[in-house]
Short mmCIF file of C-alpha atoms in Angstrom, two decimals:
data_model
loop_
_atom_site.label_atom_id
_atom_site.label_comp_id
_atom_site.label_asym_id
_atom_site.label_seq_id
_atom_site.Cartn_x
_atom_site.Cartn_y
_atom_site.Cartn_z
CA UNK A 1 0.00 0.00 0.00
CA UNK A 2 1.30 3.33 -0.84
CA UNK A 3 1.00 4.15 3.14
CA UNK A 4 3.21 1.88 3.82
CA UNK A 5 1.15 -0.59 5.75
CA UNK A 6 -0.31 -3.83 4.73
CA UNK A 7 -3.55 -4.76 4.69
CA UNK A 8 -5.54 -7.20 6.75
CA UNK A 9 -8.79 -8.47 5.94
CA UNK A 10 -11.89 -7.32 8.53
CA UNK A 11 -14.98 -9.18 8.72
CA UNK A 12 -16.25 -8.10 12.51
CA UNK A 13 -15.24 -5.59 14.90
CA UNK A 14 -13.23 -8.49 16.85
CA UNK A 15 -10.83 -8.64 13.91
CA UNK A 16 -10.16 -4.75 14.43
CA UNK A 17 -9.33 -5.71 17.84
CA UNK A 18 -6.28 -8.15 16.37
CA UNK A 19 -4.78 -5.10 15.13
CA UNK A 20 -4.19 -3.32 18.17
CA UNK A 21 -0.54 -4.02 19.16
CA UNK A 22 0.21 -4.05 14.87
CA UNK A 23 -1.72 -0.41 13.83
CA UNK A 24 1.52 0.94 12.83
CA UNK A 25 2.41 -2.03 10.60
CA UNK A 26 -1.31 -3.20 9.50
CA UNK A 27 -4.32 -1.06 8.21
CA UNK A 28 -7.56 -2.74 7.88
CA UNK A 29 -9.44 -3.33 5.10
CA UNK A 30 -13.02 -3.94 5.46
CA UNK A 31 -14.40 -7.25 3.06
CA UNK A 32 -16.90 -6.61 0.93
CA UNK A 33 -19.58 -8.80 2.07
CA UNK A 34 -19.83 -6.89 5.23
CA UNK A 35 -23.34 -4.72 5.48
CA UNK A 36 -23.13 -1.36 5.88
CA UNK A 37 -24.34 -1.25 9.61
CA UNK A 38 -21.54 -3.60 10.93
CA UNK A 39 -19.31 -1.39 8.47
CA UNK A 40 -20.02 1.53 10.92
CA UNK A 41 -19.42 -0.05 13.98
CA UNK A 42 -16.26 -1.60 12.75
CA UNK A 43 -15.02 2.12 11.36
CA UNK A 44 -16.32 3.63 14.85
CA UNK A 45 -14.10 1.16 16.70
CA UNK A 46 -11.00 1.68 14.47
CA UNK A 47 -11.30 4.99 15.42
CA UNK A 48 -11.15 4.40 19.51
CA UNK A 49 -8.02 1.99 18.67
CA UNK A 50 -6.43 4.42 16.38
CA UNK A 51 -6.19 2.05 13.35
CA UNK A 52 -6.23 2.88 10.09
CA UNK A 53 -9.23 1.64 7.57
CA UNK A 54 -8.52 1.97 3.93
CA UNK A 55 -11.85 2.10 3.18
CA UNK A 56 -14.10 3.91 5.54
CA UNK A 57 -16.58 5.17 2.95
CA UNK A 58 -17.42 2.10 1.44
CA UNK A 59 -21.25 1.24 1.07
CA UNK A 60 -21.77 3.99 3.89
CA UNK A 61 -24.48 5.93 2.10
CA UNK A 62 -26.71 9.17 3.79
CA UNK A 63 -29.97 10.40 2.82
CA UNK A 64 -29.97 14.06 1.69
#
């Protein structure tokens, strides 16, 4: 990855959890079968562990 971290496959918020002690050498990546609600929670708790997601926006639509 051009950030210089690799990426790990996230199914569940547990697997963000894995990549507590590794966020500086790991960024996770969320799979594409996950629905959009669990996508939320599992970008919410990236952000309280201070891991990077490559991509946040991902199916995460608002209403206008």
């Amino acid at each position: 990855m051009p950030s210089g971290h690799k990426a790990f496959l996230v199914n569940n918020v547990r697997d963000v959890e894995l990549l507590l002690m590794h966020n500086k050498t790991y960024a996770a990546e969320i799979s594409h079968a996950v629905s959009s609600r669990k996508r939320i929670e599992i970008v919410a708790r990236a952000k309280q562990l201070g891991v990077k997601v490559t991509n946040p926006k991902a199916r995460v639509t608002t209403e206008v």
